[in-house]
């Protein structure tokens, strides 16, 4: 409960600033001509990045290749011959039709080239501005294989997300930011005569297995960013999704691992998502692009200049790498509300263009843990499924042991009860919920060629998040792994119990 109250405090701190900012008359430093008027396509991005790599602060490498064979470029920005204390990784355009983050990263890189003082001493930046170049070229959300990359961070079946995670594993960033866009003028808001008030939103990693301290530090940064941007007359809110108030439900980011926010956060650093507001209707010429890039750039600069973030993030990642293995795994959780207060959300009246506050009684602000189970000593994968899981574990850079001889182990097998593919209207959960139950522990003869994955400290959280068969958003929502379940509903991953069980 302490954790929930702490997070709630940060949320309401930003909310109070929002209320006061509705009357804010601060000057606007936005100058349209300073920011991109048109989108850069793949070839232009490639050319621009190549030009930047001529500066001694910049180096460019290919981190991978897209489904259709386009290079996934990774730009490093660091002071030459200076020790690196803080590593930051910003990536954009997982969704091909959300280009403003890409443009902001390119704009920021050019600004650093023109003024090296923008880059804080001891900080190295890595940019992957175009994670989904195939989708970008077609102006579509999904990649060339028709996959939503921001729903592929658990199984890593797409070459783009595989490359992204190789960067996570190689850099081990202290701070990661995933750049997206949201529609301010969606049909459901326009039907009420409104548009969404925020120009830009930000949220922090919230997967329930993450350390409370790291989650609280993420929440504190979001609050500080809100304060800074509101002073610049940029309409900021903590990122939320959902329907239109008062009847619709709103909540913060999904607390699962298949998105980039928590997919990066599970490596141990501080992870964030930014969503900038775009007008989707009557905007074929992208006339609001300069403003979107301005909003993005100002927020990214605030992140770069936040000394407290750099200090905390460096310490947090070091501490995370030495923590003991968690004792308990949250397996069932959802967004709810722990008090009876009614939040009020600002919106823009479509006719008058004035801001006003509306009641949002169904805004769910608290992540509630419904069920926990003890963490096992290790996980067992039967020999007949070893090949599939070896590939998965290798993509995640998780070490495993291949049994070279038969052995006996006390294990807990799990049964697949159901996979709920539909959106849950009552609890507002994503589809793909996996409901499993445990069989009684038993001593079992294990064949050679089976895999053992010890739950060891540095990789412990990633191993648990990926493999535990009891978590609600587990592997068996995906066809590749669901088809491995046998006729008796036994899941291919078993829990190897600790000695005191």
Short mmCIF file of C-alpha atoms in Angstrom, two decimals:
data_model
loop_
_atom_site.label_atom_id
_atom_site.label_comp_id
_atom_site.label_asym_id
_atom_site.label_seq_id
_atom_site.Cartn_x
_atom_site.Cartn_y
_atom_site.Cartn_z
CA UNK A 1 0.00 0.00 0.00
CA UNK A 2 2.92 2.35 0.66
CA UNK A 3 3.93 2.04 -2.97
CA UNK A 4 0.42 2.86 -4.26
CA UNK A 5 0.12 5.91 -2.03
CA UNK A 6 3.54 7.15 -3.15
CA UNK A 7 2.62 6.84 -6.83
CA UNK A 8 -0.74 8.43 -6.23
CA UNK A 9 0.98 11.42 -4.62
CA UNK A 10 3.00 12.05 -7.78
CA UNK A 11 -0.13 11.75 -9.92
CA UNK A 12 -2.07 14.30 -7.90
CA UNK A 13 0.96 16.62 -7.79
CA UNK A 14 0.84 16.88 -11.57
CA UNK A 15 -2.95 17.18 -11.47
CA UNK A 16 -2.77 20.24 -9.22
CA UNK A 17 -0.35 21.82 -11.66
CA UNK A 18 -2.76 21.03 -14.47
CA UNK A 19 -5.57 22.86 -12.75
CA UNK A 20 -3.51 25.97 -12.23
CA UNK A 21 -2.11 25.82 -15.76
CA UNK A 22 -5.56 26.18 -17.30
CA UNK A 23 -5.27 29.84 -16.35
CA UNK A 24 -1.60 30.12 -17.32
CA UNK A 25 -0.72 33.08 -19.53
CA UNK A 26 3.01 32.38 -19.88
CA UNK A 27 4.78 33.36 -23.07
CA UNK A 28 5.15 30.71 -25.75
CA UNK A 29 8.71 30.19 -27.01
CA UNK A 30 7.59 28.03 -29.95
CA UNK A 31 8.93 29.35 -33.27
CA UNK A 32 7.52 27.19 -36.12
CA UNK A 33 10.35 27.89 -38.55
CA UNK A 34 12.94 26.31 -36.23
CA UNK A 35 11.31 22.87 -36.44
CA UNK A 36 10.76 20.38 -39.29
CA UNK A 37 7.95 21.29 -41.69
CA UNK A 38 7.99 17.96 -43.52
CA UNK A 39 8.65 14.32 -42.62
CA UNK A 40 11.93 12.63 -43.48
CA UNK A 41 11.52 9.34 -45.33
CA UNK A 42 13.83 6.36 -44.86
CA UNK A 43 16.41 7.40 -47.45
CA UNK A 44 16.52 10.95 -46.06
CA UNK A 45 16.95 9.63 -42.51
CA UNK A 46 19.80 7.42 -43.68
CA UNK A 47 21.49 10.36 -45.41
CA UNK A 48 21.05 12.69 -42.45
CA UNK A 49 22.45 10.16 -39.97
CA UNK A 50 25.40 9.47 -42.25
CA UNK A 51 26.17 13.19 -42.39
CA UNK A 52 26.02 13.46 -38.60
CA UNK A 53 28.50 10.61 -38.19
CA UNK A 54 31.21 12.88 -39.58
CA UNK A 55 31.22 14.80 -36.29
CA UNK A 56 33.58 13.35 -33.62
CA UNK A 57 30.71 13.31 -31.11
CA UNK A 58 28.70 10.98 -33.37
CA UNK A 59 29.05 7.40 -34.55
CA UNK A 60 26.60 5.34 -36.59
CA UNK A 61 26.08 1.59 -36.81
CA UNK A 62 23.49 -0.79 -38.17
CA UNK A 63 21.73 -2.51 -35.27
CA UNK A 64 19.70 -4.87 -37.44
CA UNK A 65 17.50 -5.15 -40.48
CA UNK A 66 13.75 -4.77 -40.91
CA UNK A 67 11.40 -7.41 -42.28
CA UNK A 68 11.76 -5.89 -45.75
CA UNK A 69 15.53 -5.46 -45.54
CA UNK A 70 15.91 -1.82 -44.46
CA UNK A 71 18.72 -0.95 -42.06
CA UNK A 72 17.86 -0.19 -38.44
CA UNK A 73 20.22 2.66 -37.64
CA UNK A 74 21.68 3.27 -34.18
CA UNK A 75 23.30 6.65 -33.59
CA UNK A 76 25.65 7.13 -30.63
CA UNK A 77 26.36 10.62 -29.29
CA UNK A 78 29.13 10.97 -26.71
CA UNK A 79 32.03 13.25 -25.90
CA UNK A 80 35.18 11.66 -27.31
CA UNK A 81 37.80 10.52 -24.80
CA UNK A 82 35.55 11.21 -21.81
CA UNK A 83 34.33 8.54 -19.34
CA UNK A 84 30.63 7.68 -19.65
CA UNK A 85 28.67 7.76 -16.39
CA UNK A 86 25.09 7.77 -17.69
CA UNK A 87 23.76 5.87 -20.70
CA UNK A 88 20.49 7.02 -22.26
CA UNK A 89 18.67 5.31 -25.13
CA UNK A 90 15.82 7.01 -26.99
CA UNK A 91 13.95 5.18 -29.75
CA UNK A 92 11.00 6.12 -31.93
CA UNK A 93 8.53 5.02 -34.59
CA UNK A 94 7.80 1.49 -33.42
CA UNK A 95 4.48 2.42 -34.96
CA UNK A 96 5.14 3.54 -38.51
CA UNK A 97 2.35 6.13 -38.56
CA UNK A 98 3.70 7.93 -35.46
CA UNK A 99 6.61 9.93 -36.89
CA UNK A 100 7.01 12.94 -34.57
CA UNK A 101 9.36 11.13 -32.16
CA UNK A 102 11.68 10.29 -35.07
CA UNK A 103 11.68 13.91 -36.21
CA UNK A 104 12.36 15.10 -32.67
CA UNK A 105 15.35 12.76 -32.27
CA UNK A 106 16.78 13.92 -35.61
CA UNK A 107 16.20 17.55 -34.63
CA UNK A 108 17.85 17.03 -31.22
CA UNK A 109 20.84 15.27 -32.80
CA UNK A 110 21.33 18.19 -35.19
CA UNK A 111 21.05 20.64 -32.29
CA UNK A 112 23.78 18.75 -30.40
CA UNK A 113 25.98 18.80 -33.52
CA UNK A 114 25.54 22.58 -33.70
CA UNK A 115 26.09 23.06 -29.95
CA UNK A 116 27.99 20.32 -28.15
CA UNK A 117 27.21 21.92 -24.79
CA UNK A 118 23.65 20.54 -25.03
CA UNK A 119 25.03 17.08 -24.20
CA UNK A 120 25.68 16.85 -20.44
CA UNK A 121 29.20 15.82 -19.48
CA UNK A 122 29.48 12.13 -18.67
CA UNK A 123 26.28 11.30 -20.59
CA UNK A 124 26.15 9.18 -23.73
CA UNK A 125 23.06 9.07 -25.92
CA UNK A 126 21.95 6.36 -28.30
CA UNK A 127 19.13 7.12 -30.76
CA UNK A 128 17.20 4.61 -32.87
CA UNK A 129 14.90 7.07 -34.63
CA UNK A 130 13.17 4.62 -36.98
CA UNK A 131 12.50 1.23 -35.38
CA UNK A 132 9.84 0.40 -37.99
CA UNK A 133 11.06 1.80 -41.34
CA UNK A 134 8.79 -0.55 -43.33
CA UNK A 135 5.69 0.75 -41.59
CA UNK A 136 6.97 4.31 -41.85
CA UNK A 137 7.34 4.08 -45.62
CA UNK A 138 3.72 2.85 -45.87
CA UNK A 139 2.41 5.21 -43.17
CA UNK A 140 0.98 2.24 -41.27
CA UNK A 141 1.12 1.22 -37.63
CA UNK A 142 2.43 -2.32 -38.17
CA UNK A 143 5.68 -3.55 -39.66
CA UNK A 144 6.23 -5.24 -43.01
CA UNK A 145 5.02 -8.58 -41.61
CA UNK A 146 1.81 -7.03 -40.27
CA UNK A 147 2.94 -7.20 -36.63
CA UNK A 148 2.49 -4.55 -33.95
CA UNK A 149 6.06 -4.18 -32.69
CA UNK A 150 4.89 -2.70 -29.40
CA UNK A 151 3.15 -5.99 -28.62
CA UNK A 152 6.20 -8.15 -29.39
CA UNK A 153 8.59 -7.47 -26.52
CA UNK A 154 7.92 -10.76 -24.79
CA UNK A 155 8.24 -13.26 -27.63
CA UNK A 156 10.54 -11.14 -29.88
CA UNK A 157 9.40 -12.76 -33.11
CA UNK A 158 10.07 -9.70 -35.29
CA UNK A 159 13.53 -8.68 -36.47
CA UNK A 160 12.93 -5.08 -35.41
CA UNK A 161 12.17 -5.92 -31.76
CA UNK A 162 15.00 -8.47 -31.73
CA UNK A 163 17.38 -5.70 -32.78
CA UNK A 164 15.91 -3.35 -30.17
CA UNK A 165 16.53 -5.86 -27.40
CA UNK A 166 20.07 -6.51 -28.59
CA UNK A 167 20.61 -2.79 -28.02
CA UNK A 168 19.08 -3.03 -24.53
CA UNK A 169 21.37 -5.95 -23.74
CA UNK A 170 24.47 -4.30 -25.18
CA UNK A 171 24.05 -0.80 -23.79
CA UNK A 172 22.19 -1.61 -20.54
CA UNK A 173 20.84 1.96 -20.55
CA UNK A 174 20.26 3.78 -17.29
CA UNK A 175 17.37 5.66 -18.93
CA UNK A 176 15.23 4.49 -21.86
CA UNK A 177 12.49 6.46 -23.63
CA UNK A 178 10.02 5.02 -26.14
CA UNK A 179 8.50 7.73 -28.39
CA UNK A 180 4.89 7.56 -29.65
CA UNK A 181 1.90 9.71 -30.66
CA UNK A 182 -1.78 9.82 -29.72
CA UNK A 183 -4.75 11.45 -31.44
CA UNK A 184 -6.05 14.56 -29.66
CA UNK A 185 -9.11 14.67 -31.91
CA UNK A 186 -10.29 11.06 -31.79
CA UNK A 187 -13.84 10.33 -32.88
CA UNK A 188 -15.10 9.60 -29.36
CA UNK A 189 -13.86 12.97 -28.05
CA UNK A 190 -15.13 14.88 -31.09
CA UNK A 191 -18.56 13.30 -30.64
CA UNK A 192 -18.75 15.21 -27.34
CA UNK A 193 -17.56 18.42 -28.97
CA UNK A 194 -14.11 18.18 -27.35
CA UNK A 195 -10.51 17.52 -28.15
CA UNK A 196 -8.02 16.15 -25.64
CA UNK A 197 -6.27 18.84 -23.62
CA UNK A 198 -2.73 17.41 -23.28
CA UNK A 199 -0.24 18.28 -25.99
CA UNK A 200 2.22 15.73 -24.65
CA UNK A 201 2.12 12.95 -22.06
CA UNK A 202 4.65 10.74 -20.32
CA UNK A 203 4.52 7.64 -18.12
CA UNK A 204 6.95 5.39 -16.30
CA UNK A 205 7.46 1.61 -16.22
CA UNK A 206 4.91 0.00 -13.90
CA UNK A 207 5.30 -3.78 -14.26
CA UNK A 208 4.41 -5.15 -10.78
CA UNK A 209 7.63 -7.16 -10.55
CA UNK A 210 9.77 -4.00 -10.72
CA UNK A 211 11.32 -2.61 -7.54
CA UNK A 212 9.16 -0.05 -5.74
CA UNK A 213 12.12 2.33 -5.50
CA UNK A 214 12.64 2.40 -9.26
CA UNK A 215 8.92 2.85 -9.92
CA UNK A 216 8.82 5.73 -7.44
CA UNK A 217 11.84 7.38 -9.08
CA UNK A 218 10.10 7.11 -12.44
CA UNK A 219 6.96 8.67 -10.99
CA UNK A 220 8.98 11.52 -9.49
CA UNK A 221 10.62 12.29 -12.84
CA UNK A 222 7.24 12.43 -14.57
CA UNK A 223 6.12 14.94 -11.96
CA UNK A 224 9.24 17.05 -12.46
CA UNK A 225 8.78 16.97 -16.23
CA UNK A 226 5.19 18.07 -15.78
CA UNK A 227 6.25 21.03 -13.69
CA UNK A 228 8.91 22.06 -16.20
CA UNK A 229 6.71 21.81 -19.29
CA UNK A 230 3.72 23.52 -17.76
CA UNK A 231 5.98 26.48 -16.95
CA UNK A 232 6.73 26.61 -20.68
CA UNK A 233 3.01 26.64 -21.46
CA UNK A 234 3.16 23.12 -22.90
CA UNK A 235 0.05 21.22 -21.85
CA UNK A 236 1.39 18.14 -20.05
CA UNK A 237 -0.32 15.21 -18.36
CA UNK A 238 0.78 11.84 -17.16
CA UNK A 239 0.00 9.44 -20.01
CA UNK A 240 -3.37 7.73 -19.84
CA UNK A 241 -5.68 5.84 -22.18
CA UNK A 242 -9.36 4.97 -22.20
CA UNK A 243 -12.81 6.20 -23.09
CA UNK A 244 -14.42 9.60 -22.75
CA UNK A 245 -15.52 10.80 -19.28
CA UNK A 246 -17.76 10.59 -17.40
CA UNK A 247 -18.94 7.11 -18.47
CA UNK A 248 -15.72 5.87 -20.06
CA UNK A 249 -12.92 4.40 -17.99
CA UNK A 250 -9.37 5.79 -18.04
CA UNK A 251 -6.15 4.24 -16.75
CA UNK A 252 -2.41 4.61 -17.03
CA UNK A 253 -0.04 2.41 -19.09
CA UNK A 254 -0.67 -1.32 -19.36
CA UNK A 255 1.36 -3.18 -16.69
CA UNK A 256 2.53 -6.04 -18.90
CA UNK A 257 5.83 -6.94 -20.53
CA UNK A 258 4.96 -7.14 -24.23
CA UNK A 259 5.28 -3.36 -24.74
CA UNK A 260 8.50 -1.38 -24.95
CA UNK A 261 7.88 0.53 -21.71
CA UNK A 262 8.12 -2.49 -19.42
CA UNK A 263 10.07 -4.58 -21.92
CA UNK A 264 12.96 -2.13 -21.44
CA UNK A 265 12.27 -1.54 -17.74
CA UNK A 266 12.69 -5.23 -16.90
CA UNK A 267 16.43 -4.87 -17.69
CA UNK A 268 16.80 -2.74 -14.58
CA UNK A 269 17.09 0.90 -15.67
CA UNK A 270 14.46 3.64 -15.61
CA UNK A 271 12.08 3.35 -18.56
CA UNK A 272 9.54 5.85 -19.89
CA UNK A 273 7.05 6.32 -22.70
CA UNK A 274 6.28 9.68 -24.30
CA UNK A 275 3.15 10.30 -26.35
CA UNK A 276 2.77 13.57 -28.21
CA UNK A 277 -0.65 14.73 -29.35
CA UNK A 278 -1.42 14.88 -33.07
CA UNK A 279 -4.49 16.07 -34.95
CA UNK A 280 -5.54 13.13 -37.12
CA UNK A 281 -8.47 14.86 -38.81
CA UNK A 282 -7.95 17.54 -41.48
CA UNK A 283 -4.18 17.16 -41.10
CA UNK A 284 -3.01 15.48 -44.29
CA UNK A 285 -0.26 18.09 -44.67
CA UNK A 286 0.96 17.49 -41.08
CA UNK A 287 0.61 21.20 -40.39
CA UNK A 288 0.98 20.60 -36.65
CA UNK A 289 4.31 18.75 -37.10
CA UNK A 290 6.53 21.67 -36.02
CA UNK A 291 4.59 22.03 -32.78
CA UNK A 292 4.74 18.29 -32.09
CA UNK A 293 8.50 18.26 -32.62
CA UNK A 294 8.88 21.34 -30.42
CA UNK A 295 6.92 19.71 -27.60
CA UNK A 296 8.98 16.53 -27.92
CA UNK A 297 12.29 18.37 -28.05
CA UNK A 298 11.53 20.47 -24.99
CA UNK A 299 10.62 17.38 -22.98
CA UNK A 300 13.71 15.44 -24.11
CA UNK A 301 15.92 18.41 -23.23
CA UNK A 302 14.37 18.54 -19.76
CA UNK A 303 15.14 14.85 -19.33
CA UNK A 304 18.74 15.40 -20.43
CA UNK A 305 19.20 18.30 -18.05
CA UNK A 306 17.67 16.60 -15.01
CA UNK A 307 20.69 16.06 -12.74
CA UNK A 308 18.66 14.12 -10.19
CA UNK A 309 17.59 11.64 -12.87
CA UNK A 310 21.16 11.01 -13.99
CA UNK A 311 22.31 10.45 -10.42
CA UNK A 312 19.39 8.19 -9.44
CA UNK A 313 19.37 6.18 -12.66
CA UNK A 314 23.06 5.34 -12.44
CA UNK A 315 22.70 4.20 -8.84
CA UNK A 316 19.46 2.29 -9.51
CA UNK A 317 20.87 0.18 -12.33
CA UNK A 318 23.95 -0.69 -10.27
CA UNK A 319 21.76 -1.68 -7.33
CA UNK A 320 19.38 -3.69 -9.50
CA UNK A 321 22.26 -5.82 -10.75
CA UNK A 322 23.15 -6.89 -7.21
CA UNK A 323 19.68 -7.44 -5.76
CA UNK A 324 18.65 -10.82 -4.41
CA UNK A 325 16.05 -12.82 -6.27
CA UNK A 326 12.43 -11.75 -5.55
CA UNK A 327 10.52 -14.01 -3.18
CA UNK A 328 7.06 -13.40 -4.66
CA UNK A 329 5.67 -12.96 -8.15
CA UNK A 330 2.51 -10.90 -8.78
CA UNK A 331 0.44 -13.02 -11.16
CA UNK A 332 -2.88 -11.18 -11.30
CA UNK A 333 -3.30 -7.41 -11.22
CA UNK A 334 -5.39 -4.61 -12.68
CA UNK A 335 -6.02 -0.86 -12.50
CA UNK A 336 -8.58 0.22 -9.90
CA UNK A 337 -9.31 3.10 -7.53
CA UNK A 338 -8.52 3.03 -3.80
CA UNK A 339 -10.46 6.11 -2.72
CA UNK A 340 -13.82 7.71 -3.42
CA UNK A 341 -12.57 11.00 -4.84
CA UNK A 342 -13.50 12.03 -8.37
CA UNK A 343 -10.74 13.27 -10.65
CA UNK A 344 -11.45 16.12 -13.02
CA UNK A 345 -9.84 16.08 -16.47
CA UNK A 346 -9.18 19.13 -18.61
CA UNK A 347 -10.49 19.07 -22.19
CA UNK A 348 -10.61 21.64 -24.98
CA UNK A 349 -14.03 22.79 -26.14
CA UNK A 350 -14.04 22.23 -29.91
CA UNK A 351 -16.19 25.28 -30.59
CA UNK A 352 -14.67 27.89 -28.26
CA UNK A 353 -11.14 26.40 -28.07
CA UNK A 354 -11.28 27.10 -24.33
CA UNK A 355 -10.12 24.64 -21.69
CA UNK A 356 -12.60 23.32 -19.16
CA UNK A 357 -12.64 20.65 -16.47
CA UNK A 358 -14.97 17.66 -16.64
CA UNK A 359 -15.62 14.99 -14.05
CA UNK A 360 -13.82 11.66 -14.65
CA UNK A 361 -15.27 9.39 -11.94
CA UNK A 362 -13.95 6.25 -13.64
CA UNK A 363 -10.30 7.26 -13.81
CA UNK A 364 -8.44 4.31 -12.27
CA UNK A 365 -5.25 5.53 -10.60
CA UNK A 366 -4.04 2.55 -8.56
CA UNK A 367 -2.43 -0.69 -9.69
CA UNK A 368 -3.89 -3.44 -7.51
CA UNK A 369 -2.23 -6.81 -6.96
CA UNK A 370 -4.85 -9.54 -6.85
CA UNK A 371 -2.65 -12.65 -6.55
CA UNK A 372 0.98 -13.57 -5.75
CA UNK A 373 2.85 -16.87 -5.83
CA UNK A 374 6.26 -17.87 -4.49
CA UNK A 375 9.14 -17.61 -6.94
CA UNK A 376 10.60 -21.03 -7.78
CA UNK A 377 14.24 -21.99 -7.64
CA UNK A 378 14.35 -22.47 -11.41
CA UNK A 379 12.21 -23.32 -14.41
CA UNK A 380 12.20 -26.61 -16.32
CA UNK A 381 11.46 -27.05 -20.01
CA UNK A 382 10.98 -30.60 -21.23
CA UNK A 383 13.34 -31.87 -23.90
CA UNK A 384 10.62 -32.05 -26.59
CA UNK A 385 10.15 -28.25 -26.32
CA UNK A 386 13.80 -27.36 -25.84
CA UNK A 387 14.46 -26.06 -29.36
CA UNK A 388 11.61 -23.53 -29.28
CA UNK A 389 12.63 -22.19 -25.89
CA UNK A 390 16.35 -22.14 -26.64
CA UNK A 391 15.56 -19.67 -29.42
CA UNK A 392 13.41 -17.53 -27.13
CA UNK A 393 15.97 -17.52 -24.31
CA UNK A 394 18.76 -16.64 -26.71
CA UNK A 395 16.79 -13.66 -28.02
CA UNK A 396 16.47 -12.44 -24.43
CA UNK A 397 20.14 -13.23 -23.63
CA UNK A 398 19.04 -15.44 -20.74
CA UNK A 399 21.46 -18.26 -19.83
CA UNK A 400 20.19 -21.83 -19.50
CA UNK A 401 21.51 -25.31 -18.75
CA UNK A 402 20.95 -28.29 -21.03
CA UNK A 403 20.78 -31.47 -18.95
CA UNK A 404 23.37 -33.92 -20.22
CA UNK A 405 21.94 -36.86 -18.30
CA UNK A 406 18.65 -37.98 -16.75
CA UNK A 407 17.80 -36.66 -13.31
CA UNK A 408 14.96 -36.47 -10.77
CA UNK A 409 13.47 -33.15 -9.67
CA UNK A 410 10.57 -31.97 -7.53
CA UNK A 411 8.48 -29.83 -9.84
CA UNK A 412 5.16 -28.07 -9.94
CA UNK A 413 3.41 -28.51 -13.27
CA UNK A 414 0.77 -26.01 -14.33
CA UNK A 415 -2.43 -26.49 -16.32
CA UNK A 416 -3.80 -24.04 -18.86
CA UNK A 417 -7.37 -23.32 -17.79
CA UNK A 418 -8.18 -20.76 -20.47
CA UNK A 419 -6.79 -17.96 -22.63
CA UNK A 420 -9.13 -14.97 -22.72
CA UNK A 421 -8.46 -13.28 -26.03
CA UNK A 422 -11.10 -10.57 -25.74
CA UNK A 423 -10.85 -7.22 -23.99
CA UNK A 424 -12.28 -7.47 -20.46
CA UNK A 425 -14.98 -4.80 -20.15
CA UNK A 426 -15.29 -5.17 -16.37
CA UNK A 427 -11.63 -4.79 -15.41
CA UNK A 428 -10.47 -3.11 -18.63
CA UNK A 429 -7.72 -5.66 -19.23
CA UNK A 430 -6.12 -6.29 -22.59
CA UNK A 431 -6.99 -9.48 -24.42
CA UNK A 432 -4.61 -12.41 -24.13
CA UNK A 433 -5.07 -13.09 -20.43
CA UNK A 434 -3.71 -16.49 -19.45
CA UNK A 435 -5.44 -18.30 -16.58
CA UNK A 436 -3.53 -21.30 -15.25
CA UNK A 437 -3.64 -23.48 -12.15
CA UNK A 438 -1.07 -25.56 -10.28
CA UNK A 439 -0.86 -29.29 -9.83
CA UNK A 440 0.48 -30.75 -6.60
CA UNK A 441 4.29 -30.91 -6.42
CA UNK A 442 5.71 -34.25 -7.47
CA UNK A 443 9.04 -35.94 -7.90
CA UNK A 444 9.52 -36.46 -11.65
CA UNK A 445 12.10 -38.19 -13.84
CA UNK A 446 13.56 -35.59 -16.21
CA UNK A 447 15.03 -36.61 -19.57
CA UNK A 448 18.42 -35.53 -20.87
CA UNK A 449 18.16 -32.58 -23.25
CA UNK A 450 15.67 -30.76 -21.02
CA UNK A 451 16.45 -27.15 -20.08
CA UNK A 452 16.97 -25.72 -16.61
CA UNK A 453 16.82 -21.94 -16.21
CA UNK A 454 18.04 -20.91 -12.73
CA UNK A 455 16.37 -17.82 -11.29
CA UNK A 456 19.60 -15.97 -10.59
CA UNK A 457 19.89 -12.36 -9.41
CA UNK A 458 20.98 -10.25 -12.42
CA UNK A 459 18.49 -11.83 -14.82
CA UNK A 460 15.96 -12.95 -12.18
CA UNK A 461 13.15 -10.51 -12.98
CA UNK A 462 13.41 -11.04 -16.73
CA UNK A 463 13.44 -14.82 -16.29
CA UNK A 464 10.37 -14.76 -14.03
CA UNK A 465 8.50 -12.29 -16.25
CA UNK A 466 9.19 -14.34 -19.35
CA UNK A 467 8.75 -17.92 -18.14
CA UNK A 468 6.48 -18.21 -15.14
CA UNK A 469 3.38 -20.11 -16.30
CA UNK A 470 1.07 -18.52 -13.70
CA UNK A 471 1.29 -14.86 -14.67
CA UNK A 472 -1.79 -13.37 -16.28
CA UNK A 473 -0.04 -12.01 -19.39
CA UNK A 474 2.16 -14.99 -20.15
CA UNK A 475 3.57 -16.75 -23.19
CA UNK A 476 0.48 -18.83 -23.91
CA UNK A 477 -1.51 -15.95 -25.34
CA UNK A 478 0.75 -16.33 -28.41
CA UNK A 479 0.10 -19.12 -30.98
CA UNK A 480 3.76 -20.20 -31.06
CA UNK A 481 3.58 -21.26 -27.41
CA UNK A 482 -0.08 -22.07 -27.05
CA UNK A 483 0.30 -24.93 -29.52
CA UNK A 484 2.91 -26.52 -27.22
CA UNK A 485 0.26 -27.19 -24.55
CA UNK A 486 -0.57 -30.91 -24.54
CA UNK A 487 -4.00 -32.57 -24.60
CA UNK A 488 -4.08 -32.71 -20.80
CA UNK A 489 -3.52 -28.95 -20.68
CA UNK A 490 -0.04 -29.26 -19.14
CA UNK A 491 2.09 -26.19 -19.89
CA UNK A 492 5.60 -26.77 -21.29
CA UNK A 493 7.30 -24.78 -18.52
CA UNK A 494 7.31 -26.26 -15.00
CA UNK A 495 8.35 -24.61 -11.75
CA UNK A 496 11.24 -26.32 -9.94
CA UNK A 497 10.58 -25.86 -6.25
CA UNK A 498 13.03 -24.68 -3.66
CA UNK A 499 14.24 -27.11 -1.02
CA UNK A 500 11.99 -25.71 1.71
CA UNK A 501 8.92 -26.61 -0.37
#
